[in-house]
PDB file of C-alpha atoms in Angstrom:
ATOM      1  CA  UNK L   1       0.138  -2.208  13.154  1.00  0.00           C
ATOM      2  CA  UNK L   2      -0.954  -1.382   9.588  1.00  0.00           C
ATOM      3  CA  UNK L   3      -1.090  -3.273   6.662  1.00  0.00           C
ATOM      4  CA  UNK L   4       0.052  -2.862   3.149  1.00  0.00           C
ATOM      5  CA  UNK L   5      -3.398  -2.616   1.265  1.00  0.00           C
ATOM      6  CA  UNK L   6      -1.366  -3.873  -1.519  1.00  0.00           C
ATOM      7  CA  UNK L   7       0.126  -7.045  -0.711  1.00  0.00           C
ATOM      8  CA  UNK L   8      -1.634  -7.157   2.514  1.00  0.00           C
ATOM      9  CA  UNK L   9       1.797  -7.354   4.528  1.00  0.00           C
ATOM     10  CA  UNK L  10       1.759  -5.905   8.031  1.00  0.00           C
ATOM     11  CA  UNK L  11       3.626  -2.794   8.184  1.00  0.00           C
ATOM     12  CA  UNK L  12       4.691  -0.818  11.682  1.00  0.00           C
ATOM     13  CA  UNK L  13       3.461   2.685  11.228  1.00  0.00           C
ATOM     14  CA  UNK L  14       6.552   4.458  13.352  1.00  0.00           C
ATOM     15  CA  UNK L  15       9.124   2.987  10.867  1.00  0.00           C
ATOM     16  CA  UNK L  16       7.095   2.861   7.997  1.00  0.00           C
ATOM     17  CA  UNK L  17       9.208   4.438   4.814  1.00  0.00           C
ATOM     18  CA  UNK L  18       6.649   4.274   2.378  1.00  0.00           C
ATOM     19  CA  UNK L  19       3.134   6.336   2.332  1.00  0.00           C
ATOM     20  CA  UNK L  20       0.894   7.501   0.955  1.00  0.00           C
ATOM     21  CA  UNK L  21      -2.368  10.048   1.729  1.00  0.00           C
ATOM     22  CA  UNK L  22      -5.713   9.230  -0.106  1.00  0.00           C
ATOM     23  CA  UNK L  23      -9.112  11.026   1.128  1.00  0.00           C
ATOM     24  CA  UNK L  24      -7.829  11.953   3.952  1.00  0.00           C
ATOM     25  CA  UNK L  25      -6.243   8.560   5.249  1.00  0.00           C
ATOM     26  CA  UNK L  26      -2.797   7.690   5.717  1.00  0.00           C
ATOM     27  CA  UNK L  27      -2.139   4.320   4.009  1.00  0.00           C
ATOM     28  CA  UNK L  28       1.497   2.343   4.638  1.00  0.00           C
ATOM     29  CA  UNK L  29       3.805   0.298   2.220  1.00  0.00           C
ATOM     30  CA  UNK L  30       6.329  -2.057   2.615  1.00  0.00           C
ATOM     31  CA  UNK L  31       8.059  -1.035  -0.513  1.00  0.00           C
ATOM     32  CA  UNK L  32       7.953   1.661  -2.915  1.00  0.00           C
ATOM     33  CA  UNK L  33       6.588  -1.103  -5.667  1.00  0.00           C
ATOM     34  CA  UNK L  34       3.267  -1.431  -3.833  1.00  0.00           C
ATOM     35  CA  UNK L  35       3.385   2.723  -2.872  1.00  0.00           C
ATOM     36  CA  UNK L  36       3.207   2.719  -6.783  1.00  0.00           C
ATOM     37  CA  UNK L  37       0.988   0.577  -7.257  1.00  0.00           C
ATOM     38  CA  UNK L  38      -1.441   1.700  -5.047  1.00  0.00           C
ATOM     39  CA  UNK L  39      -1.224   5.379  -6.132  1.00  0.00           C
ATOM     40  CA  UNK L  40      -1.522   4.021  -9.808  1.00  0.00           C
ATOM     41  CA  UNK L  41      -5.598   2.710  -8.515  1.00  0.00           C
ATOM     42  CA  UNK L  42      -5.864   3.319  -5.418  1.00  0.00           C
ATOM     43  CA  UNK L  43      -9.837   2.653  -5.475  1.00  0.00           C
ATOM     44  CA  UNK L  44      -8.529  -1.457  -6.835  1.00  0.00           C
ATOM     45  CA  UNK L  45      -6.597  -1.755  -3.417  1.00  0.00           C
ATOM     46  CA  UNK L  46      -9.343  -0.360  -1.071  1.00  0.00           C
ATOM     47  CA  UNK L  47     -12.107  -2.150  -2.628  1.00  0.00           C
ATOM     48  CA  UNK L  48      -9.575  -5.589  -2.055  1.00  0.00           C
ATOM     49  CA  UNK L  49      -8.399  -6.334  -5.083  1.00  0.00           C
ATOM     50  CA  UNK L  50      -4.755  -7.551  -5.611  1.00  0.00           C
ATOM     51  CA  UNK L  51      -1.636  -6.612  -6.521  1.00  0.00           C
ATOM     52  CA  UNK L  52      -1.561  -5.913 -10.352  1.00  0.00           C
ATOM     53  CA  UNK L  53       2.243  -6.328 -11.682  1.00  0.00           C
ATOM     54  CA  UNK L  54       4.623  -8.504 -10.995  1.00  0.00           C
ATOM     55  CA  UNK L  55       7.059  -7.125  -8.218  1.00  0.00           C
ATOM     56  CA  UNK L  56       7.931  -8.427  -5.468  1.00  0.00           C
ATOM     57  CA  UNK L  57       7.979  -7.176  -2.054  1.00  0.00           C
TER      58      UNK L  57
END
């Protein structure tokens, strides 16, 4: 099980529909909001910050 380095929901890899690839690493979403997000700064999310708008998962 993965987690959403957005939000920091769990997400199940095999029916994941959201990802992304950064450096090599596959990272999973639980919606396309925090998919965005992350690809917006994805060096924010990896370093822990939080989500940065307002949308909800």
């Amino acid at each position: 099980m993965a987690y959403d380095p957005v939000c920091k929901m769990h997400v199940d890899e095999a029916t994941a529909k959201f990802t992304a690839d950064y450096k090599g690493t596959t990272y999973y979403f639980c919606a396309q909001g925090c998919k965005e997000d992350f690809e917006d700064n994805p060096e924010w999310f990896l370093k822990g910050g939080g989500a940065q708008s307002s949308h909800h998962c």
